[in-house]
PDB file of C-alpha atoms in Angstrom:
ATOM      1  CA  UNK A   1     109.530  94.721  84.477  1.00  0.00           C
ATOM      2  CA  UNK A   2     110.062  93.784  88.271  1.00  0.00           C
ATOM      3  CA  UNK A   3     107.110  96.386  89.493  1.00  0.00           C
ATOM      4  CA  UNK A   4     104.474  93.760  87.268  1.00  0.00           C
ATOM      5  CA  UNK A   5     106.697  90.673  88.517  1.00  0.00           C
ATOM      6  CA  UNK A   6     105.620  91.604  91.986  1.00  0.00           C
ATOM      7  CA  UNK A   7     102.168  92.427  90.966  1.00  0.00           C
ATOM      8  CA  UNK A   8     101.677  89.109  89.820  1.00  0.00           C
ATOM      9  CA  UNK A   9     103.734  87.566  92.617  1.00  0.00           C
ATOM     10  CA  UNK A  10     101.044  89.186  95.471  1.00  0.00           C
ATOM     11  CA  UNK A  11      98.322  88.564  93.100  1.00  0.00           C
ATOM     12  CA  UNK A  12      99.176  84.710  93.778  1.00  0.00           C
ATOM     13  CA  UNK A  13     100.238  85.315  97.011  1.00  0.00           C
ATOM     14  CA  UNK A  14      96.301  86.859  97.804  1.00  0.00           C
ATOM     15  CA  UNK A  15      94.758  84.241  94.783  1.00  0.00           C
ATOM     16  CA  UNK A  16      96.177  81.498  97.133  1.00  0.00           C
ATOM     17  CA  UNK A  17      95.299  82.511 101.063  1.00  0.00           C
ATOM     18  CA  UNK A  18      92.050  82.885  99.694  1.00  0.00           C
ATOM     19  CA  UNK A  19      91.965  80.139  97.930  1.00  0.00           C
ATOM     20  CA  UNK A  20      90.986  81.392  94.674  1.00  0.00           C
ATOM     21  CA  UNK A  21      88.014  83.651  95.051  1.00  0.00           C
ATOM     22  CA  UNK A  22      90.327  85.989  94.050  1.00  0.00           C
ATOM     23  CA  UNK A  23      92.040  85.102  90.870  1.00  0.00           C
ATOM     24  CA  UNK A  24      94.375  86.699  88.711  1.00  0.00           C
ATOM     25  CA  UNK A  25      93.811  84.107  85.573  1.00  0.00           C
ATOM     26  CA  UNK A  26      90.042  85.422  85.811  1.00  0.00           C
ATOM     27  CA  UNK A  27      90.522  87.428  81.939  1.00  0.00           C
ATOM     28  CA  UNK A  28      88.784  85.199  79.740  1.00  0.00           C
ATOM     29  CA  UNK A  29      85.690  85.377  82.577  1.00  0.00           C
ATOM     30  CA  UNK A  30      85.911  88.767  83.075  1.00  0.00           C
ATOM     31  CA  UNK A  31      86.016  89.812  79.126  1.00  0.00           C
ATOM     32  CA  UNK A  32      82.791  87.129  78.205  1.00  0.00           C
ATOM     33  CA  UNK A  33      80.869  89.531  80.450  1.00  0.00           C
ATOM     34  CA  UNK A  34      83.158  92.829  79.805  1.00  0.00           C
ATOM     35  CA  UNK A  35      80.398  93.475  76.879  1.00  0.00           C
ATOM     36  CA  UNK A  36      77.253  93.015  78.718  1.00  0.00           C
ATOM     37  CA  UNK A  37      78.470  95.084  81.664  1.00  0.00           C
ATOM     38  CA  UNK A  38      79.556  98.096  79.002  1.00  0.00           C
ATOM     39  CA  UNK A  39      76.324  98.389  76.909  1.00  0.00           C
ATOM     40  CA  UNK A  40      74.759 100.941  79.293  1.00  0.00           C
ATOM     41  CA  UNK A  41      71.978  98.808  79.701  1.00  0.00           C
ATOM     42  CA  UNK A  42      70.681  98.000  83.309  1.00  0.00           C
ATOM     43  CA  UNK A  43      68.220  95.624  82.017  1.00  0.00           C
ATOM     44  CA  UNK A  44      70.338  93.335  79.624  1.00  0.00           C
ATOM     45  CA  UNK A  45      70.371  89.632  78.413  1.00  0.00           C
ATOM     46  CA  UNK A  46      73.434  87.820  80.288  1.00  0.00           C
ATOM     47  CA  UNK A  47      76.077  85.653  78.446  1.00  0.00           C
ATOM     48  CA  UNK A  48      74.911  81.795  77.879  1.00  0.00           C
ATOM     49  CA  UNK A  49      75.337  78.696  80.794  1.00  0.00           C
ATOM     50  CA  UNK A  50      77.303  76.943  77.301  1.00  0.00           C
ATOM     51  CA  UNK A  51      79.804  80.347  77.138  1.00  0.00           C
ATOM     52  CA  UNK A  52      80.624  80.524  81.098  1.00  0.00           C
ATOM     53  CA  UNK A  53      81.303  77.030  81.625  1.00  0.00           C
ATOM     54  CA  UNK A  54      83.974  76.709  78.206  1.00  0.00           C
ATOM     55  CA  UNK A  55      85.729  79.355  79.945  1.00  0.00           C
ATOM     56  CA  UNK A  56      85.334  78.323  83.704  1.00  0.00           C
ATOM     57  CA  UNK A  57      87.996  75.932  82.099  1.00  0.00           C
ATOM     58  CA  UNK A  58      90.808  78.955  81.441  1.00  0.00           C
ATOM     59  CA  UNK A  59      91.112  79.702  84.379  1.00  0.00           C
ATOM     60  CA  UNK A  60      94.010  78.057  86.817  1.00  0.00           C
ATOM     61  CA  UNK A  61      92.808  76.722  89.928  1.00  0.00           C
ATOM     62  CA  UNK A  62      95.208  78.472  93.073  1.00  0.00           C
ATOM     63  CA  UNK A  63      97.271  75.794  94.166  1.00  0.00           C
ATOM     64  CA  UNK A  64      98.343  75.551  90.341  1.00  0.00           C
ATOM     65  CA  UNK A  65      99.008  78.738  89.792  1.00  0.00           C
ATOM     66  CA  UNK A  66     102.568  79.109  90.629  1.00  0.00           C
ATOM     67  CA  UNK A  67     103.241  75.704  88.176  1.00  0.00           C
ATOM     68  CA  UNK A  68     101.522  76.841  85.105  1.00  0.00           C
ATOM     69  CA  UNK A  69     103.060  80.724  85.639  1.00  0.00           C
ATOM     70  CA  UNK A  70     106.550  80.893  86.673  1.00  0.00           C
ATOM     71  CA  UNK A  71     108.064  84.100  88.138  1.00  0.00           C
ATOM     72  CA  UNK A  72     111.667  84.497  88.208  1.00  0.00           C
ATOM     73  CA  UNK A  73     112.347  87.841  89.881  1.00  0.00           C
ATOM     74  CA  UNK A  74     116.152  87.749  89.657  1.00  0.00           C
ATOM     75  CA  UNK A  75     115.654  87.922  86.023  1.00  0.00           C
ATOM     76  CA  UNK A  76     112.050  90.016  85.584  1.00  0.00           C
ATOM     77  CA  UNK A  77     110.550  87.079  83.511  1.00  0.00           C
ATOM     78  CA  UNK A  78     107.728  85.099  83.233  1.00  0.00           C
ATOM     79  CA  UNK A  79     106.966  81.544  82.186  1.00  0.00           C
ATOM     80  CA  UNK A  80     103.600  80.567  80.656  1.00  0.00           C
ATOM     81  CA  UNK A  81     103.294  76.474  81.230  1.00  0.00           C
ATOM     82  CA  UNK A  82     100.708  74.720  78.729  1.00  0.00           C
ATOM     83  CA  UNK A  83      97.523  74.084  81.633  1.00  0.00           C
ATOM     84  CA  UNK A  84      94.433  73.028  79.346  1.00  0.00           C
ATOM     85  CA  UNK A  85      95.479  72.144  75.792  1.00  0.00           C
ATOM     86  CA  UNK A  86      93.876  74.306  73.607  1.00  0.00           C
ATOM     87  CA  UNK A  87      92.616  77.045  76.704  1.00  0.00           C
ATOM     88  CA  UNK A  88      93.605  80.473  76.099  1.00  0.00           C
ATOM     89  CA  UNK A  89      94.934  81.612  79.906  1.00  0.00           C
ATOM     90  CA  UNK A  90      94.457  85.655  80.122  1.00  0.00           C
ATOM     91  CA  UNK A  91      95.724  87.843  83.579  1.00  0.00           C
ATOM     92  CA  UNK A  92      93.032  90.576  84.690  1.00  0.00           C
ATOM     93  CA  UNK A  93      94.664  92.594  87.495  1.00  0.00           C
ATOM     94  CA  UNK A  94      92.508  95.691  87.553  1.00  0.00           C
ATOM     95  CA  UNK A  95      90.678  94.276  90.824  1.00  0.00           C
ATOM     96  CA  UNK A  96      94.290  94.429  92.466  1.00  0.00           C
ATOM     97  CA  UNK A  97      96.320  97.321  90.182  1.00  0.00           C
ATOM     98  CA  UNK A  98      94.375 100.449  92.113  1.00  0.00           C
ATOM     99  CA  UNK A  99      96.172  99.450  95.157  1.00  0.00           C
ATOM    100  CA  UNK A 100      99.691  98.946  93.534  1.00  0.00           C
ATOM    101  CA  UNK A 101      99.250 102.281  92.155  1.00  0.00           C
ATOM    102  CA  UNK A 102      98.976 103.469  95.416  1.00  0.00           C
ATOM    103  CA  UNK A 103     101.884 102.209  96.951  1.00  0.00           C
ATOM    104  CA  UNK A 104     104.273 103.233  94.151  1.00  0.00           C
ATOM    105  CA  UNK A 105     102.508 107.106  94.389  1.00  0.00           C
ATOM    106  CA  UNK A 106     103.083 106.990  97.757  1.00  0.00           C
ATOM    107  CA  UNK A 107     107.135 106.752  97.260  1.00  0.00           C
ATOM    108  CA  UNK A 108     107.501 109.560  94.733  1.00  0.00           C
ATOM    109  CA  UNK A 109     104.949 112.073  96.166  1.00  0.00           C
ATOM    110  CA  UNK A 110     106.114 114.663  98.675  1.00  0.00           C
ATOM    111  CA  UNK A 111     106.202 114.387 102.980  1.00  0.00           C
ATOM    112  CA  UNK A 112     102.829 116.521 103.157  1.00  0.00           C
ATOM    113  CA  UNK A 113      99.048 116.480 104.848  1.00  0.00           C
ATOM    114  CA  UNK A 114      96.910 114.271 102.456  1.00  0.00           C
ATOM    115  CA  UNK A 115      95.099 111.451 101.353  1.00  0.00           C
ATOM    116  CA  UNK A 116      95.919 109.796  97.914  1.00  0.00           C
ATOM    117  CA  UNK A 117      93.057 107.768  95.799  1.00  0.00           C
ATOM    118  CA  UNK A 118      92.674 105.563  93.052  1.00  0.00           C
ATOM    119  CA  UNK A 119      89.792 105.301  91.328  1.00  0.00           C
ATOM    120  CA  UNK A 120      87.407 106.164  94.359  1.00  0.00           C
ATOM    121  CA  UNK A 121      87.404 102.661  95.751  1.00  0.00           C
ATOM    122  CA  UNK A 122      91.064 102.397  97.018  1.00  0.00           C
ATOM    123  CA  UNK A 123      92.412 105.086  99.539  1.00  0.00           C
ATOM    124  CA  UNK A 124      95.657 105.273 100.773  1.00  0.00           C
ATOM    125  CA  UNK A 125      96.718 107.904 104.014  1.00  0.00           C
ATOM    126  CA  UNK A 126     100.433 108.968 103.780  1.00  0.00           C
ATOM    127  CA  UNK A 127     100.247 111.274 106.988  1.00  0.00           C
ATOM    128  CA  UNK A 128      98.265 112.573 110.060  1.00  0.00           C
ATOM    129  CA  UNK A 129      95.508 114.814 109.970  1.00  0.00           C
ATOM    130  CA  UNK A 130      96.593 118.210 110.024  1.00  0.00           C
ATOM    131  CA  UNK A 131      93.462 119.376 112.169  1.00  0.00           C
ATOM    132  CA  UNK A 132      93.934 120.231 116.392  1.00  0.00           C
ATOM    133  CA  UNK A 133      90.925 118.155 116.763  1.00  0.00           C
ATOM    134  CA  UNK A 134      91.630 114.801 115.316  1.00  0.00           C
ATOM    135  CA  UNK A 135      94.899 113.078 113.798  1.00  0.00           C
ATOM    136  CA  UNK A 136      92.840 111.093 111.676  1.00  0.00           C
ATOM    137  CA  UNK A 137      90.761 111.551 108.133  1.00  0.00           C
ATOM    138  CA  UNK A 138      87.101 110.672 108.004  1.00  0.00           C
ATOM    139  CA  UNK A 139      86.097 109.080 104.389  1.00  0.00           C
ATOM    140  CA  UNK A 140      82.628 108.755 103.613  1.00  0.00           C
ATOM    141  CA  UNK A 141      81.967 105.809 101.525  1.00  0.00           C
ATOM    142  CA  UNK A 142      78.174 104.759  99.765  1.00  0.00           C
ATOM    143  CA  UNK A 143      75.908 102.703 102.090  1.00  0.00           C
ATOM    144  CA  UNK A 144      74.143 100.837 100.063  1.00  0.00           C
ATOM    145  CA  UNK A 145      70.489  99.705 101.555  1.00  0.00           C
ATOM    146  CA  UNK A 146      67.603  99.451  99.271  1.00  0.00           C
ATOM    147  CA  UNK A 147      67.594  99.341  95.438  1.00  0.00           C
ATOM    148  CA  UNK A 148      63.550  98.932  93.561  1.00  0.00           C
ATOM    149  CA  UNK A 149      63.537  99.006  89.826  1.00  0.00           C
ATOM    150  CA  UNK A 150      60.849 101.405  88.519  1.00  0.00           C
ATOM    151  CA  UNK A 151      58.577 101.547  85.704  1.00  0.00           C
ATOM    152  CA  UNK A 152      60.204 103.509  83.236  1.00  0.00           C
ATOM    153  CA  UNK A 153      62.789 100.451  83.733  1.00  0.00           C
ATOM    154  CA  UNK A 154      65.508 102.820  85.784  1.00  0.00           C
ATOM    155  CA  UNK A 155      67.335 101.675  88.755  1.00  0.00           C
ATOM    156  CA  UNK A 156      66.748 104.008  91.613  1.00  0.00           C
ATOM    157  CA  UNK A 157      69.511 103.296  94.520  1.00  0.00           C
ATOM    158  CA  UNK A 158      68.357 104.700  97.930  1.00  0.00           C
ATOM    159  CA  UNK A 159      71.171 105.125  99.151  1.00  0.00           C
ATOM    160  CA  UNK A 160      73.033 107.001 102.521  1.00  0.00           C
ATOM    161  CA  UNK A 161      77.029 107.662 103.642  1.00  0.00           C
ATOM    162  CA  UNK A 162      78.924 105.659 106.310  1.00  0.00           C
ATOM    163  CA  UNK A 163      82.107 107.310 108.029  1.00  0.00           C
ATOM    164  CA  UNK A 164      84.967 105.496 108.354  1.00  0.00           C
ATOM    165  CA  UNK A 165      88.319 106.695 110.307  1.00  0.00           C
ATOM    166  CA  UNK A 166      91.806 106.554 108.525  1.00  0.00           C
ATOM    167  CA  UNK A 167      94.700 106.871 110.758  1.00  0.00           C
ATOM    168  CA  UNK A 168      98.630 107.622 109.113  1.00  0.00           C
ATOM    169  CA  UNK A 169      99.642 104.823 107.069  1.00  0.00           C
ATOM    170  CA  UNK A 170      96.628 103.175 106.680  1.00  0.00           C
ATOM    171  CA  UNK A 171      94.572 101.703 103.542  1.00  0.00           C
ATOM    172  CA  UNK A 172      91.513 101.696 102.239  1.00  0.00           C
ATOM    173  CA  UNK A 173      89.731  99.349 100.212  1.00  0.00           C
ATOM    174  CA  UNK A 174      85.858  98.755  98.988  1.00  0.00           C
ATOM    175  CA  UNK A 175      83.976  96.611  96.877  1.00  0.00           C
ATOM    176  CA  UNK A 176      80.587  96.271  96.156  1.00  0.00           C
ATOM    177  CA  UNK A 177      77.835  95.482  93.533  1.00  0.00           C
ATOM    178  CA  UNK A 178      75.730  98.421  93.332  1.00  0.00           C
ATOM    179  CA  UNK A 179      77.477 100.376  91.098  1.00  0.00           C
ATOM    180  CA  UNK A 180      78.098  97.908  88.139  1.00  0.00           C
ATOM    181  CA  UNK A 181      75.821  95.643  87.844  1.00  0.00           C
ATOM    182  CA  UNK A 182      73.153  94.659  85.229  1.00  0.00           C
ATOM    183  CA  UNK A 183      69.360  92.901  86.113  1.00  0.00           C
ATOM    184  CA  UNK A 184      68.170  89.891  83.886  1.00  0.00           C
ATOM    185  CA  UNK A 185      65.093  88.250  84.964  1.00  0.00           C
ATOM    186  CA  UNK A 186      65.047  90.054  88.075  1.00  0.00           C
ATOM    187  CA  UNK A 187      68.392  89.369  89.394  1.00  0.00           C
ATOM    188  CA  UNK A 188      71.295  91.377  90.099  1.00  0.00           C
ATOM    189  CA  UNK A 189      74.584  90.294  88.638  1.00  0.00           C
ATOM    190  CA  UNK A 190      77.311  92.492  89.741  1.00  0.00           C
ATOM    191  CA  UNK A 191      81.212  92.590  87.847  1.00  0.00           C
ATOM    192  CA  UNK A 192      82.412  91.106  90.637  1.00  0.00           C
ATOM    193  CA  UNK A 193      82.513  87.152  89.720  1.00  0.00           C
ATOM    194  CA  UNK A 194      82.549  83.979  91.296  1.00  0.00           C
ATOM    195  CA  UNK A 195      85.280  81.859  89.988  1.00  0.00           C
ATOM    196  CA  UNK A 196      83.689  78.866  91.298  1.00  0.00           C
ATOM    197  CA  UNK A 197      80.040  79.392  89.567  1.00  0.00           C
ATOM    198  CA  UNK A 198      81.635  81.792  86.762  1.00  0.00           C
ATOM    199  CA  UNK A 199      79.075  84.632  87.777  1.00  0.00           C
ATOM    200  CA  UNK A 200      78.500  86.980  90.782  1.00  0.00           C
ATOM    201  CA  UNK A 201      76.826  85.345  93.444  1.00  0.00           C
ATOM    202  CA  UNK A 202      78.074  87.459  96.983  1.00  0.00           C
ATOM    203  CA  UNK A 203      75.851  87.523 100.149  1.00  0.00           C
ATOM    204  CA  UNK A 204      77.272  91.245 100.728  1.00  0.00           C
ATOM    205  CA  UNK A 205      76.680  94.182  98.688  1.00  0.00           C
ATOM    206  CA  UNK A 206      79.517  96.078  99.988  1.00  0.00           C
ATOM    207  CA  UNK A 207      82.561  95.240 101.550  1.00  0.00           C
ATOM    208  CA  UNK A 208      85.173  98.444 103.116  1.00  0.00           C
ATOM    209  CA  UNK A 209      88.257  97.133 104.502  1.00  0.00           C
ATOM    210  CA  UNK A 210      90.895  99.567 106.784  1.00  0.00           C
ATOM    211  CA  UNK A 211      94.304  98.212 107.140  1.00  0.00           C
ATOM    212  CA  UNK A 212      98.092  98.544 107.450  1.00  0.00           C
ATOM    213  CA  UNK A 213      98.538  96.061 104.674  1.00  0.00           C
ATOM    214  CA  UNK A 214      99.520  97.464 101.364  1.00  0.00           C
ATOM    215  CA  UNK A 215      96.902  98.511  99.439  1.00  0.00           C
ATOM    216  CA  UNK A 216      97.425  96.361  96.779  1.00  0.00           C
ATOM    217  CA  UNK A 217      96.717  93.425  99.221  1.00  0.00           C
ATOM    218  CA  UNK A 218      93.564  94.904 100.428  1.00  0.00           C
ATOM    219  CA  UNK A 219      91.918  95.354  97.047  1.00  0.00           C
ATOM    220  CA  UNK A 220      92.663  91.702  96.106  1.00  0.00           C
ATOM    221  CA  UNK A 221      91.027  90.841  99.235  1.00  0.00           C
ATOM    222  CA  UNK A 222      88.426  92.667  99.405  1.00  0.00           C
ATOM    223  CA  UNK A 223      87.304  91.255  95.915  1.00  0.00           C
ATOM    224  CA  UNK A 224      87.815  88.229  97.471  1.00  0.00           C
ATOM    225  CA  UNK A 225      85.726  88.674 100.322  1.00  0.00           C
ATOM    226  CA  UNK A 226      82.780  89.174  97.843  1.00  0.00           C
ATOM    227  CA  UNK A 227      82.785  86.302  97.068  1.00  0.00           C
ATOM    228  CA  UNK A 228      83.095  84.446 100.238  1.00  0.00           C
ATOM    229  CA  UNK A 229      79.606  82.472 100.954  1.00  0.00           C
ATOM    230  CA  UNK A 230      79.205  83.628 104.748  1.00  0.00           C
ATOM    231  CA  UNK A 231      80.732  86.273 107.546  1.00  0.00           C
ATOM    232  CA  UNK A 232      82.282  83.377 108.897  1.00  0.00           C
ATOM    233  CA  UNK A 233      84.374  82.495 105.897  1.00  0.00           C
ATOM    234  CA  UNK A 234      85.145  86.018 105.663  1.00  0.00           C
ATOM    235  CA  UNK A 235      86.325  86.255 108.515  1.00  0.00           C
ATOM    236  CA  UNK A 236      88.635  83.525 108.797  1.00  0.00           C
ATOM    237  CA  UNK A 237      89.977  84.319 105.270  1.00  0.00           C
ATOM    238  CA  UNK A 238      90.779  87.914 106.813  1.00  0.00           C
ATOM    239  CA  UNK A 239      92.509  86.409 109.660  1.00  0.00           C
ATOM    240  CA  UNK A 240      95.375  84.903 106.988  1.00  0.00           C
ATOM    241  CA  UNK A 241      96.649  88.114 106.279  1.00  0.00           C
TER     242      UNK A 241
END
């Protein structure tokens, strides 16, 4: 299918500008904690140091990606390469799929005055505001400030709304770790992981990024961002794209 050869070719394309704290080759991470993150539990055990580093090794570091999985677009295929014998290699796009979504709505749906979303987290704006007043939307997104667990063992988020502007042909994307996450021992661990210490470990609890890029792009990078270890490094990973 050439729409999931392209997926997977800006999935690399992000994977590798970023330099793999995004990471399409994530799956084997991403379903070890899958279970802990779907129990409903807030307060919930987490999966072993012995289980995240056997599958720390699944993963393909980004400037092997484009060895070990080889795209040909002229023919829609895709090559699987043998990277650590005996590894099982799984591809998790959901943190970049939203986006593509997006941009293929966007070609089918009608000339007309709206917004189109995915999932909440990934906006894209196909036209101007129709109002006299302004030629741009206002989205309010959560603000995230203070979060106390109580007694009864709940997770109370005190939370406000932050207004951001979206002008015509602009995208959308935000990630953060205060709506999945689960506490053990105290500490928050989010879904969005770390590739590099195999759980989440971000400095930011929300990141909301407005762009002309295609929305695809920006999701990638915003879960990328998440992961970056200071504004600085954000910052110059933003300026890549």
């Amino acid at each position: 299918d050439p729409l999931l050869i392209n997926l997977l070719d800006t999935s690399f394309t992000v994977c590798e500008l970023t330099k793999g704290l995004f990471n399409p080759t994530l799956g084997c991470l991403i379903d070890t904690w899958k279970p802990y993150f779907d129990s409903g539990k807030v307060y919930s055990s987490i999966p072993s140091e012995e289980e995240i580093n056997k599958v720390k090794n699944s993963y393909i570091p980004y400037n092997l990606l484009r060895e070990y999985i080889v795209l040909d677009k002229k023919n829609s295929t895709v090559t699987f390469n043998k990277y650590n014998e005996g590894e099982e290699i799984r591809i998790n796009l959901g943190a970049i799929s939203k986006g593509l979504a997006l941009e293929e709505g966007s070609e089918v749906l009608p000339q007309a005055p709206f917004i189109l979303s995915s999932g909440s987290s990934s906006i894209k704006c196909l036209s101007k505001c129709p109002y006299q007043e302004r030629d741009y939307y206002i989205v309010s997104l959560t603000a995230p400030f203070l979060k106390i667990p109580d007694e009864k063992g709940d997770y109370p988020s005190y939370q406000s709304l932050m207004n951001i502007k979206i002008f015509e042909n602009e995208n959308l994307s935000t990630s953060g770790d205060y709506e999945k996450f689960i506490i053990n021992e105290g500490k928050i661990y989010s879904h969005i992981l770390n590739p590099v210490t195999g759980y989440s470990s971000s400095i930011f609890s929300e990141i909301s990024l407005v762009s002309s890029l295609s929305a695809d792009i920006l999701d990638g990078l915003s879960t990328a961002l998440m992961n970056a270890n200071s504004l600085d490094e954000a910052t110059k990973m933003i300026s890549l794209f």
